[in-house]
Amino acid sequence: EPEVTQTPSHQVTQMGQEVILRCVPISNHLYFYWYRQILGQKVEFLVSFYNNEISEKSEIFDDQFSVERPDGSNFTLKIRSTKLEDSAMYFCASSERMGDEQYFGPGTRLTVT
Amino acid sequence: RKEVEQDPGPFNVPEGATVAFNCTYSNSASQSFFWYRQDCRKEPKLLMSVYSSGNEDGRFTAQLNRASQYISLLIRDSKLSDSATYLCVVTLPNGGTYKYIFGTGTRLKVLA
């Protein structure tokens, strides 16, 4: 069964450093998403991406965040200058069509120290 | 009023019990509805989509009530492995795209 994959599974970084989180969506899916979940809290939408551009972004997705599809398979989330409050699980998801079921990757746990 | 609301629980039920969760949504334009299951520190996993006519998958039954703006999930013959948080997700048309709105989840503990 096709699945979304994410790397790394855990990233530890110092405050102010840049991090890049990587995702490989399901191959025939056209819509990609990033979410984050702070421990014990709800899943929060960050950004959706389609046809090589951002479809929608939340208030959380400020200038420190960017997304890219550098090739035909990878989808990345970059945080330019990490803050302590960026510590969370970051989930990538994909769907075949907008509004369809989303399938989530296993997540990257980001710890900012 | 929150866009999507769930009782956080926990619902503690004995093995073999039947348990039901509801999820209410505030916007009548909401389009699609899903139940996900999330284990601690893991990703949400799609449990089932919710169709207007209701749908069943083994021990799980999902219903949609558009008039009262809620969806429900019924789990029959609960297993220990059903212990998890159940997330309700609703999509809302949003200017050519869709917004996915997550509930905070309902925690279920099935006890031996």
JSON list of C-alpha atoms in Angstrom, two decimals:
[
{"chain": "A", "resi": 1, "resn": "GLU", "atom": "CA", "xyz": [0.00, 0.00, 0.00]},
{"chain": "A", "resi": 2, "resn": "PRO", "atom": "CA", "xyz": [1.48, 3.38, -0.96]},
{"chain": "A", "resi": 3, "resn": "GLU", "atom": "CA", "xyz": [2.36, 5.64, 1.93]},
{"chain": "A", "resi": 4, "resn": "VAL", "atom": "CA", "xyz": [3.71, 9.06, 2.74]},
{"chain": "A", "resi": 5, "resn": "THR", "atom": "CA", "xyz": [7.25, 8.99, 4.10]},
{"chain": "A", "resi": 6, "resn": "GLN", "atom": "CA", "xyz": [9.08, 11.63, 6.11]},
{"chain": "A", "resi": 7, "resn": "THR", "atom": "CA", "xyz": [12.67, 12.19, 7.12]},
{"chain": "A", "resi": 8, "resn": "PRO", "atom": "CA", "xyz": [14.20, 12.57, 9.59]},
{"chain": "A", "resi": 9, "resn": "SER", "atom": "CA", "xyz": [12.02, 10.98, 12.25]},
{"chain": "A", "resi": 10, "resn": "HIS", "atom": "CA", "xyz": [13.59, 13.20, 14.90]},
{"chain": "A", "resi": 11, "resn": "GLN", "atom": "CA", "xyz": [15.54, 16.42, 14.50]},
{"chain": "A", "resi": 12, "resn": "VAL", "atom": "CA", "xyz": [17.22, 18.29, 17.31]},
{"chain": "A", "resi": 13, "resn": "THR", "atom": "CA", "xyz": [18.41, 21.79, 16.55]},
{"chain": "A", "resi": 14, "resn": "GLN", "atom": "CA", "xyz": [19.54, 24.89, 18.35]},
{"chain": "A", "resi": 15, "resn": "MET", "atom": "CA", "xyz": [17.44, 28.03, 18.43]},
{"chain": "A", "resi": 16, "resn": "GLY", "atom": "CA", "xyz": [18.13, 30.23, 15.43]},
{"chain": "A", "resi": 17, "resn": "GLN", "atom": "CA", "xyz": [19.24, 27.38, 13.17]},
{"chain": "A", "resi": 18, "resn": "GLU", "atom": "CA", "xyz": [17.58, 26.48, 9.90]},
{"chain": "A", "resi": 19, "resn": "VAL", "atom": "CA", "xyz": [15.93, 23.09, 9.50]},
{"chain": "A", "resi": 20, "resn": "ILE", "atom": "CA", "xyz": [14.54, 21.32, 6.47]},
{"chain": "A", "resi": 21, "resn": "LEU", "atom": "CA", "xyz": [11.96, 18.62, 6.93]},
{"chain": "A", "resi": 22, "resn": "ARG", "atom": "CA", "xyz": [11.45, 16.23, 4.06]},
{"chain": "A", "resi": 23, "resn": "CYS", "atom": "CA", "xyz": [8.43, 14.36, 2.80]},
{"chain": "A", "resi": 24, "resn": "VAL", "atom": "CA", "xyz": [7.71, 12.04, -0.09]},
{"chain": "A", "resi": 25, "resn": "PRO", "atom": "CA", "xyz": [3.97, 12.15, -0.78]},
{"chain": "A", "resi": 26, "resn": "ILE", "atom": "CA", "xyz": [2.04, 9.28, -2.37]},
{"chain": "A", "resi": 27, "resn": "SER", "atom": "CA", "xyz": [3.09, 9.22, -6.00]},
{"chain": "A", "resi": 28, "resn": "ASN", "atom": "CA", "xyz": [-0.23, 9.88, -7.76]},
{"chain": "A", "resi": 29, "resn": "HIS", "atom": "CA", "xyz": [-1.34, 12.53, -5.27]},
{"chain": "A", "resi": 30, "resn": "LEU", "atom": "CA", "xyz": [-1.42, 16.13, -6.41]},
{"chain": "A", "resi": 31, "resn": "TYR", "atom": "CA", "xyz": [-2.10, 18.02, -3.19]},
{"chain": "A", "resi": 32, "resn": "PHE", "atom": "CA", "xyz": [0.38, 18.27, -0.34]},
{"chain": "A", "resi": 33, "resn": "TYR", "atom": "CA", "xyz": [0.09, 19.64, 3.15]},
{"chain": "A", "resi": 34, "resn": "TRP", "atom": "CA", "xyz": [2.09, 20.36, 6.25]},
{"chain": "A", "resi": 35, "resn": "TYR", "atom": "CA", "xyz": [0.63, 20.24, 9.72]},
{"chain": "A", "resi": 36, "resn": "ARG", "atom": "CA", "xyz": [2.14, 20.53, 13.14]},
{"chain": "A", "resi": 37, "resn": "GLN", "atom": "CA", "xyz": [1.08, 19.19, 16.50]},
{"chain": "A", "resi": 38, "resn": "ILE", "atom": "CA", "xyz": [2.50, 20.46, 19.73]},
{"chain": "A", "resi": 39, "resn": "LEU", "atom": "CA", "xyz": [2.56, 17.71, 22.35]},
{"chain": "A", "resi": 40, "resn": "GLY", "atom": "CA", "xyz": [-0.88, 17.27, 23.89]},
{"chain": "A", "resi": 41, "resn": "GLN", "atom": "CA", "xyz": [-2.53, 19.73, 21.54]},
{"chain": "A", "resi": 42, "resn": "LYS", "atom": "CA", "xyz": [-4.58, 19.53, 18.37]},
{"chain": "A", "resi": 43, "resn": "VAL", "atom": "CA", "xyz": [-3.32, 19.08, 14.83]},
{"chain": "A", "resi": 44, "resn": "GLU", "atom": "CA", "xyz": [-2.76, 22.53, 13.31]},
{"chain": "A", "resi": 45, "resn": "PHE", "atom": "CA", "xyz": [-2.77, 23.31, 9.60]},
{"chain": "A", "resi": 46, "resn": "LEU", "atom": "CA", "xyz": [0.29, 25.09, 8.24]},
{"chain": "A", "resi": 47, "resn": "VAL", "atom": "CA", "xyz": [0.12, 25.10, 4.46]},
{"chain": "A", "resi": 48, "resn": "SER", "atom": "CA", "xyz": [-1.30, 23.39, 1.40]},
{"chain": "A", "resi": 49, "resn": "PHE", "atom": "CA", "xyz": [0.51, 23.13, -1.92]},
{"chain": "A", "resi": 50, "resn": "TYR", "atom": "CA", "xyz": [-0.66, 22.33, -5.43]},
{"chain": "A", "resi": 51, "resn": "ASN", "atom": "CA", "xyz": [0.80, 22.73, -8.88]},
{"chain": "A", "resi": 52, "resn": "ASN", "atom": "CA", "xyz": [4.05, 24.10, -7.49]},
{"chain": "A", "resi": 53, "resn": "GLU", "atom": "CA", "xyz": [2.50, 26.86, -5.48]},
{"chain": "A", "resi": 54, "resn": "ILE", "atom": "CA", "xyz": [0.96, 27.48, -2.10]},
{"chain": "A", "resi": 55, "resn": "SER", "atom": "CA", "xyz": [-2.82, 27.11, -2.17]},
{"chain": "A", "resi": 56, "resn": "GLU", "atom": "CA", "xyz": [-3.44, 28.25, 1.36]},
{"chain": "A", "resi": 57, "resn": "LYS", "atom": "CA", "xyz": [-1.50, 28.98, 4.50]},
{"chain": "A", "resi": 58, "resn": "SER", "atom": "CA", "xyz": [-2.40, 29.59, 8.11]},
{"chain": "A", "resi": 59, "resn": "GLU", "atom": "CA", "xyz": [-1.38, 32.42, 10.42]},
{"chain": "A", "resi": 60, "resn": "ILE", "atom": "CA", "xyz": [1.28, 30.12, 11.85]},
{"chain": "A", "resi": 61, "resn": "PHE", "atom": "CA", "xyz": [3.00, 29.91, 8.46]},
{"chain": "A", "resi": 62, "resn": "ASP", "atom": "CA", "xyz": [4.85, 33.21, 8.64]},
{"chain": "A", "resi": 63, "resn": "ASP", "atom": "CA", "xyz": [7.97, 34.41, 6.82]},
{"chain": "A", "resi": 64, "resn": "GLN", "atom": "CA", "xyz": [10.11, 31.95, 8.76]},
{"chain": "A", "resi": 65, "resn": "PHE", "atom": "CA", "xyz": [8.46, 29.07, 6.91]},
{"chain": "A", "resi": 66, "resn": "SER", "atom": "CA", "xyz": [8.73, 28.05, 3.30]},
{"chain": "A", "resi": 67, "resn": "VAL", "atom": "CA", "xyz": [7.83, 25.01, 1.24]},
{"chain": "A", "resi": 68, "resn": "GLU", "atom": "CA", "xyz": [9.27, 23.61, -1.91]},
{"chain": "A", "resi": 69, "resn": "ARG", "atom": "CA", "xyz": [8.87, 20.73, -4.28]},
{"chain": "A", "resi": 70, "resn": "PRO", "atom": "CA", "xyz": [12.48, 20.53, -5.48]},
{"chain": "A", "resi": 71, "resn": "ASP", "atom": "CA", "xyz": [11.89, 17.51, -7.72]},
{"chain": "A", "resi": 72, "resn": "GLY", "atom": "CA", "xyz": [9.11, 15.15, -8.76]},
{"chain": "A", "resi": 73, "resn": "SER", "atom": "CA", "xyz": [8.96, 13.31, -5.48]},
{"chain": "A", "resi": 74, "resn": "ASN", "atom": "CA", "xyz": [10.08, 15.41, -2.52]},
{"chain": "A", "resi": 75, "resn": "PHE", "atom": "CA", "xyz": [8.14, 18.06, -0.68]},
{"chain": "A", "resi": 76, "resn": "THR", "atom": "CA", "xyz": [10.03, 20.06, 1.92]},
{"chain": "A", "resi": 77, "resn": "LEU", "atom": "CA", "xyz": [9.27, 22.42, 4.78]},
{"chain": "A", "resi": 78, "resn": "LYS", "atom": "CA", "xyz": [12.01, 24.84, 5.76]},
{"chain": "A", "resi": 79, "resn": "ILE", "atom": "CA", "xyz": [12.07, 26.81, 8.98]},
{"chain": "A", "resi": 80, "resn": "ARG", "atom": "CA", "xyz": [14.68, 29.54, 8.58]},
{"chain": "A", "resi": 81, "resn": "SER", "atom": "CA", "xyz": [15.43, 30.50, 12.15]},
{"chain": "A", "resi": 82, "resn": "THR", "atom": "CA", "xyz": [13.92, 28.10, 14.63]},
{"chain": "A", "resi": 83, "resn": "LYS", "atom": "CA", "xyz": [12.39, 29.23, 17.90]},
{"chain": "A", "resi": 84, "resn": "LEU", "atom": "CA", "xyz": [11.76, 27.20, 21.04]},
{"chain": "A", "resi": 85, "resn": "GLU", "atom": "CA", "xyz": [8.04, 27.27, 20.30]},
{"chain": "A", "resi": 86, "resn": "ASP", "atom": "CA", "xyz": [8.62, 25.53, 16.96]},
{"chain": "A", "resi": 87, "resn": "SER", "atom": "CA", "xyz": [9.21, 22.31, 18.90]},
{"chain": "A", "resi": 88, "resn": "ALA", "atom": "CA", "xyz": [6.44, 19.98, 17.75]},
{"chain": "A", "resi": 89, "resn": "MET", "atom": "CA", "xyz": [5.60, 17.01, 15.55]},
{"chain": "A", "resi": 90, "resn": "TYR", "atom": "CA", "xyz": [5.44, 18.03, 11.92]},
{"chain": "A", "resi": 91, "resn": "PHE", "atom": "CA", "xyz": [3.24, 15.91, 9.71]},
{"chain": "A", "resi": 92, "resn": "CYS", "atom": "CA", "xyz": [3.19, 15.89, 5.95]},
{"chain": "A", "resi": 93, "resn": "ALA", "atom": "CA", "xyz": [0.03, 14.73, 4.20]},
{"chain": "A", "resi": 94, "resn": "SER", "atom": "CA", "xyz": [-1.13, 14.26, 0.65]},
{"chain": "A", "resi": 95, "resn": "SER", "atom": "CA", "xyz": [-4.40, 13.77, -1.15]},
{"chain": "A", "resi": 96, "resn": "GLU", "atom": "CA", "xyz": [-5.35, 12.82, -4.67]},
{"chain": "A", "resi": 97, "resn": "ARG", "atom": "CA", "xyz": [-7.78, 15.70, -5.03]},
{"chain": "A", "resi": 98, "resn": "MET", "atom": "CA", "xyz": [-8.49, 18.74, -2.91]},
{"chain": "A", "resi": 99, "resn": "GLY", "atom": "CA", "xyz": [-11.14, 17.88, -0.34]},
{"chain": "A", "resi": 100, "resn": "ASP", "atom": "CA", "xyz": [-10.39, 14.15, -0.48]},
{"chain": "A", "resi": 101, "resn": "GLU", "atom": "CA", "xyz": [-9.06, 11.98, 2.31]},
{"chain": "A", "resi": 102, "resn": "GLN", "atom": "CA", "xyz": [-5.61, 13.00, 3.39]},
{"chain": "A", "resi": 103, "resn": "TYR", "atom": "CA", "xyz": [-2.92, 10.45, 4.12]},
{"chain": "A", "resi": 104, "resn": "PHE", "atom": "CA", "xyz": [-0.33, 11.37, 6.70]},
{"chain": "A", "resi": 105, "resn": "GLY", "atom": "CA", "xyz": [3.33, 10.56, 7.00]},
{"chain": "A", "resi": 106, "resn": "PRO", "atom": "CA", "xyz": [4.78, 9.30, 10.30]},
{"chain": "A", "resi": 107, "resn": "GLY", "atom": "CA", "xyz": [5.95, 12.78, 11.23]},
{"chain": "A", "resi": 108, "resn": "THR", "atom": "CA", "xyz": [9.19, 14.47, 12.18]},
{"chain": "A", "resi": 109, "resn": "ARG", "atom": "CA", "xyz": [9.63, 15.33, 15.82]},
{"chain": "A", "resi": 110, "resn": "LEU", "atom": "CA", "xyz": [11.42, 18.68, 15.94]},
{"chain": "A", "resi": 111, "resn": "THR", "atom": "CA", "xyz": [13.09, 19.65, 19.18]},
{"chain": "A", "resi": 112, "resn": "VAL", "atom": "CA", "xyz": [14.51, 23.17, 19.41]},
{"chain": "A", "resi": 113, "resn": "THR", "atom": "CA", "xyz": [16.90, 23.73, 22.30]},
{"chain": "B", "resi": 1, "resn": "ARG", "atom": "CA", "xyz": [-18.59, 28.51, 18.66]},
{"chain": "B", "resi": 2, "resn": "LYS", "atom": "CA", "xyz": [-15.70, 26.30, 17.52]},
{"chain": "B", "resi": 3, "resn": "GLU", "atom": "CA", "xyz": [-15.73, 25.20, 13.88]},
{"chain": "B", "resi": 4, "resn": "VAL", "atom": "CA", "xyz": [-15.44, 21.54, 14.87]},
{"chain": "B", "resi": 5, "resn": "GLU", "atom": "CA", "xyz": [-16.13, 20.35, 18.37]},
{"chain": "B", "resi": 6, "resn": "GLN", "atom": "CA", "xyz": [-15.50, 17.04, 20.06]},
{"chain": "B", "resi": 7, "resn": "ASP", "atom": "CA", "xyz": [-15.83, 15.85, 23.65]},
{"chain": "B", "resi": 8, "resn": "PRO", "atom": "CA", "xyz": [-12.20, 15.31, 24.68]},
{"chain": "B", "resi": 9, "resn": "GLY", "atom": "CA", "xyz": [-13.09, 12.39, 26.97]},
{"chain": "B", "resi": 10, "resn": "PRO", "atom": "CA", "xyz": [-11.51, 10.14, 28.04]},
{"chain": "B", "resi": 11, "resn": "PHE", "atom": "CA", "xyz": [-14.18, 7.56, 27.44]},
{"chain": "B", "resi": 12, "resn": "ASN", "atom": "CA", "xyz": [-13.24, 4.55, 29.56]},
{"chain": "B", "resi": 13, "resn": "VAL", "atom": "CA", "xyz": [-15.10, 1.44, 28.41]},
{"chain": "B", "resi": 14, "resn": "PRO", "atom": "CA", "xyz": [-14.71, -2.28, 29.11]},
{"chain": "B", "resi": 15, "resn": "GLU", "atom": "CA", "xyz": [-13.66, -4.65, 26.37]},
{"chain": "B", "resi": 16, "resn": "GLY", "atom": "CA", "xyz": [-16.62, -5.74, 24.31]},
{"chain": "B", "resi": 17, "resn": "ALA", "atom": "CA", "xyz": [-18.63, -2.58, 24.96]},
{"chain": "B", "resi": 18, "resn": "THR", "atom": "CA", "xyz": [-20.20, -0.38, 22.33]},
{"chain": "B", "resi": 19, "resn": "VAL", "atom": "CA", "xyz": [-19.13, 3.25, 22.39]},
{"chain": "B", "resi": 20, "resn": "ALA", "atom": "CA", "xyz": [-20.19, 6.23, 20.32]},
{"chain": "B", "resi": 21, "resn": "PHE", "atom": "CA", "xyz": [-18.62, 9.63, 19.76]},
{"chain": "B", "resi": 22, "resn": "ASN", "atom": "CA", "xyz": [-20.15, 12.70, 18.21]},
{"chain": "B", "resi": 23, "resn": "CYS", "atom": "CA", "xyz": [-18.52, 15.61, 16.46]},
{"chain": "B", "resi": 24, "resn": "THR", "atom": "CA", "xyz": [-20.41, 18.83, 15.76]},
{"chain": "B", "resi": 25, "resn": "TYR", "atom": "CA", "xyz": [-19.52, 21.36, 13.09]},
{"chain": "B", "resi": 26, "resn": "SER", "atom": "CA", "xyz": [-20.64, 24.96, 12.89]},
{"chain": "B", "resi": 27, "resn": "ASN", "atom": "CA", "xyz": [-20.62, 25.72, 9.17]},
{"chain": "B", "resi": 28, "resn": "SER", "atom": "CA", "xyz": [-23.49, 24.29, 7.13]},
{"chain": "B", "resi": 29, "resn": "ALA", "atom": "CA", "xyz": [-21.38, 24.59, 3.97]},
{"chain": "B", "resi": 30, "resn": "SER", "atom": "CA", "xyz": [-19.04, 21.87, 5.25]},
{"chain": "B", "resi": 31, "resn": "GLN", "atom": "CA", "xyz": [-18.51, 19.40, 2.47]},
{"chain": "B", "resi": 32, "resn": "SER", "atom": "CA", "xyz": [-16.66, 16.21, 3.45]},
{"chain": "B", "resi": 33, "resn": "PHE", "atom": "CA", "xyz": [-16.24, 14.43, 6.74]},
{"chain": "B", "resi": 34, "resn": "PHE", "atom": "CA", "xyz": [-13.69, 11.98, 8.01]},
{"chain": "B", "resi": 35, "resn": "TRP", "atom": "CA", "xyz": [-12.76, 10.06, 11.13]},
{"chain": "B", "resi": 36, "resn": "TYR", "atom": "CA", "xyz": [-9.10, 9.52, 11.88]},
{"chain": "B", "resi": 37, "resn": "ARG", "atom": "CA", "xyz": [-7.48, 7.54, 14.61]},
{"chain": "B", "resi": 38, "resn": "GLN", "atom": "CA", "xyz": [-4.34, 8.83, 16.29]},
{"chain": "B", "resi": 39, "resn": "ASP", "atom": "CA", "xyz": [-2.16, 6.86, 18.66]},
{"chain": "B", "resi": 40, "resn": "CYS", "atom": "CA", "xyz": [0.12, 8.68, 21.08]},
{"chain": "B", "resi": 41, "resn": "ARG", "atom": "CA", "xyz": [2.96, 10.45, 19.25]},
{"chain": "B", "resi": 42, "resn": "LYS", "atom": "CA", "xyz": [1.92, 8.91, 15.93]},
{"chain": "B", "resi": 43, "resn": "GLU", "atom": "CA", "xyz": [0.34, 10.29, 12.80]},
{"chain": "B", "resi": 44, "resn": "PRO", "atom": "CA", "xyz": [-3.41, 10.49, 12.25]},
{"chain": "B", "resi": 45, "resn": "LYS", "atom": "CA", "xyz": [-4.55, 7.43, 10.30]},
{"chain": "B", "resi": 46, "resn": "LEU", "atom": "CA", "xyz": [-7.68, 7.52, 8.21]},
{"chain": "B", "resi": 47, "resn": "LEU", "atom": "CA", "xyz": [-10.35, 5.34, 9.78]},
{"chain": "B", "resi": 48, "resn": "MET", "atom": "CA", "xyz": [-13.20, 6.12, 7.45]},
{"chain": "B", "resi": 49, "resn": "SER", "atom": "CA", "xyz": [-14.83, 8.77, 5.36]},
{"chain": "B", "resi": 50, "resn": "VAL", "atom": "CA", "xyz": [-18.39, 9.62, 6.34]},
{"chain": "B", "resi": 51, "resn": "TYR", "atom": "CA", "xyz": [-21.02, 9.50, 3.64]},
{"chain": "B", "resi": 52, "resn": "SER", "atom": "CA", "xyz": [-24.47, 11.01, 3.66]},
{"chain": "B", "resi": 53, "resn": "SER", "atom": "CA", "xyz": [-26.09, 7.60, 3.70]},
{"chain": "B", "resi": 54, "resn": "GLY", "atom": "CA", "xyz": [-23.91, 6.41, 6.57]},
{"chain": "B", "resi": 55, "resn": "ASN", "atom": "CA", "xyz": [-21.30, 3.73, 6.18]},
{"chain": "B", "resi": 56, "resn": "GLU", "atom": "CA", "xyz": [-19.96, 0.75, 8.02]},
{"chain": "B", "resi": 57, "resn": "ASP", "atom": "CA", "xyz": [-16.58, -0.94, 8.09]},
{"chain": "B", "resi": 58, "resn": "GLY", "atom": "CA", "xyz": [-16.53, -4.00, 10.27]},
{"chain": "B", "resi": 59, "resn": "ARG", "atom": "CA", "xyz": [-17.12, -2.91, 13.86]},
{"chain": "B", "resi": 60, "resn": "PHE", "atom": "CA", "xyz": [-17.12, 0.77, 12.94]},
{"chain": "B", "resi": 61, "resn": "THR", "atom": "CA", "xyz": [-20.16, 2.72, 11.76]},
{"chain": "B", "resi": 62, "resn": "ALA", "atom": "CA", "xyz": [-20.14, 6.37, 10.78]},
{"chain": "B", "resi": 63, "resn": "GLN", "atom": "CA", "xyz": [-23.20, 8.57, 10.35]},
{"chain": "B", "resi": 64, "resn": "LEU", "atom": "CA", "xyz": [-23.74, 12.10, 9.11]},
{"chain": "B", "resi": 65, "resn": "ASN", "atom": "CA", "xyz": [-26.61, 14.29, 10.23]},
{"chain": "B", "resi": 66, "resn": "ARG", "atom": "CA", "xyz": [-26.58, 17.43, 8.10]},
{"chain": "B", "resi": 67, "resn": "ALA", "atom": "CA", "xyz": [-29.73, 18.87, 9.66]},
{"chain": "B", "resi": 68, "resn": "SER", "atom": "CA", "xyz": [-28.20, 18.86, 13.14]},
{"chain": "B", "resi": 69, "resn": "GLN", "atom": "CA", "xyz": [-24.65, 19.34, 11.85]},
{"chain": "B", "resi": 70, "resn": "TYR", "atom": "CA", "xyz": [-22.89, 16.45, 13.46]},
{"chain": "B", "resi": 71, "resn": "ILE", "atom": "CA", "xyz": [-21.17, 13.23, 12.55]},
{"chain": "B", "resi": 72, "resn": "SER", "atom": "CA", "xyz": [-20.91, 10.18, 14.74]},
{"chain": "B", "resi": 73, "resn": "LEU", "atom": "CA", "xyz": [-18.68, 7.16, 15.09]},
{"chain": "B", "resi": 74, "resn": "LEU", "atom": "CA", "xyz": [-19.94, 3.95, 16.67]},
{"chain": "B", "resi": 75, "resn": "ILE", "atom": "CA", "xyz": [-17.52, 1.23, 17.71]},
{"chain": "B", "resi": 76, "resn": "ARG", "atom": "CA", "xyz": [-19.01, -2.16, 18.52]},
{"chain": "B", "resi": 77, "resn": "ASP", "atom": "CA", "xyz": [-17.31, -4.94, 20.49]},
{"chain": "B", "resi": 78, "resn": "SER", "atom": "CA", "xyz": [-14.45, -2.68, 21.61]},
{"chain": "B", "resi": 79, "resn": "LYS", "atom": "CA", "xyz": [-10.97, -4.16, 21.63]},
{"chain": "B", "resi": 80, "resn": "LEU", "atom": "CA", "xyz": [-8.01, -3.11, 23.75]},
{"chain": "B", "resi": 81, "resn": "SER", "atom": "CA", "xyz": [-6.34, -2.06, 20.49]},
{"chain": "B", "resi": 82, "resn": "ASP", "atom": "CA", "xyz": [-9.10, 0.47, 19.84]},
{"chain": "B", "resi": 83, "resn": "SER", "atom": "CA", "xyz": [-7.61, 2.65, 22.60]},
{"chain": "B", "resi": 84, "resn": "ALA", "atom": "CA", "xyz": [-6.56, 5.84, 20.82]},
{"chain": "B", "resi": 85, "resn": "THR", "atom": "CA", "xyz": [-7.68, 9.39, 20.12]},
{"chain": "B", "resi": 86, "resn": "TYR", "atom": "CA", "xyz": [-10.36, 9.72, 17.44]},
{"chain": "B", "resi": 87, "resn": "LEU", "atom": "CA", "xyz": [-10.16, 12.87, 15.36]},
{"chain": "B", "resi": 88, "resn": "CYS", "atom": "CA", "xyz": [-13.03, 14.35, 13.43]},
{"chain": "B", "resi": 89, "resn": "VAL", "atom": "CA", "xyz": [-12.03, 16.24, 10.27]},
{"chain": "B", "resi": 90, "resn": "VAL", "atom": "CA", "xyz": [-14.35, 18.42, 8.22]},
{"chain": "B", "resi": 91, "resn": "THR", "atom": "CA", "xyz": [-13.64, 20.14, 4.92]},
{"chain": "B", "resi": 92, "resn": "LEU", "atom": "CA", "xyz": [-14.98, 23.55, 4.06]},
{"chain": "B", "resi": 93, "resn": "PRO", "atom": "CA", "xyz": [-14.93, 25.09, 0.54]},
{"chain": "B", "resi": 94, "resn": "ASN", "atom": "CA", "xyz": [-12.70, 28.12, 0.65]},
{"chain": "B", "resi": 95, "resn": "GLY", "atom": "CA", "xyz": [-12.39, 30.17, -2.53]},
{"chain": "B", "resi": 96, "resn": "GLY", "atom": "CA", "xyz": [-11.49, 27.41, -4.95]},
{"chain": "B", "resi": 97, "resn": "THR", "atom": "CA", "xyz": [-9.72, 25.27, -2.37]},
{"chain": "B", "resi": 98, "resn": "TYR", "atom": "CA", "xyz": [-10.81, 23.39, 0.69]},
{"chain": "B", "resi": 99, "resn": "LYS", "atom": "CA", "xyz": [-9.94, 24.03, 4.28]},
{"chain": "B", "resi": 100, "resn": "TYR", "atom": "CA", "xyz": [-9.47, 20.94, 6.43]},
{"chain": "B", "resi": 101, "resn": "ILE", "atom": "CA", "xyz": [-10.61, 21.57, 9.97]},
{"chain": "B", "resi": 102, "resn": "PHE", "atom": "CA", "xyz": [-9.54, 19.19, 12.72]},
{"chain": "B", "resi": 103, "resn": "GLY", "atom": "CA", "xyz": [-11.32, 18.58, 15.97]},
{"chain": "B", "resi": 104, "resn": "THR", "atom": "CA", "xyz": [-9.30, 18.28, 19.15]},
{"chain": "B", "resi": 105, "resn": "GLY", "atom": "CA", "xyz": [-10.06, 14.56, 19.32]},
{"chain": "B", "resi": 106, "resn": "THR", "atom": "CA", "xyz": [-11.88, 12.22, 21.67]},
{"chain": "B", "resi": 107, "resn": "ARG", "atom": "CA", "xyz": [-9.72, 9.92, 23.74]},
{"chain": "B", "resi": 108, "resn": "LEU", "atom": "CA", "xyz": [-10.91, 6.32, 24.12]},
{"chain": "B", "resi": 109, "resn": "LYS", "atom": "CA", "xyz": [-9.50, 3.86, 26.63]},
{"chain": "B", "resi": 110, "resn": "VAL", "atom": "CA", "xyz": [-10.70, 0.29, 26.38]},
{"chain": "B", "resi": 111, "resn": "LEU", "atom": "CA", "xyz": [-10.12, -1.53, 29.65]},
{"chain": "B", "resi": 112, "resn": "ALA", "atom": "CA", "xyz": [-9.50, -5.24, 30.14]}
]
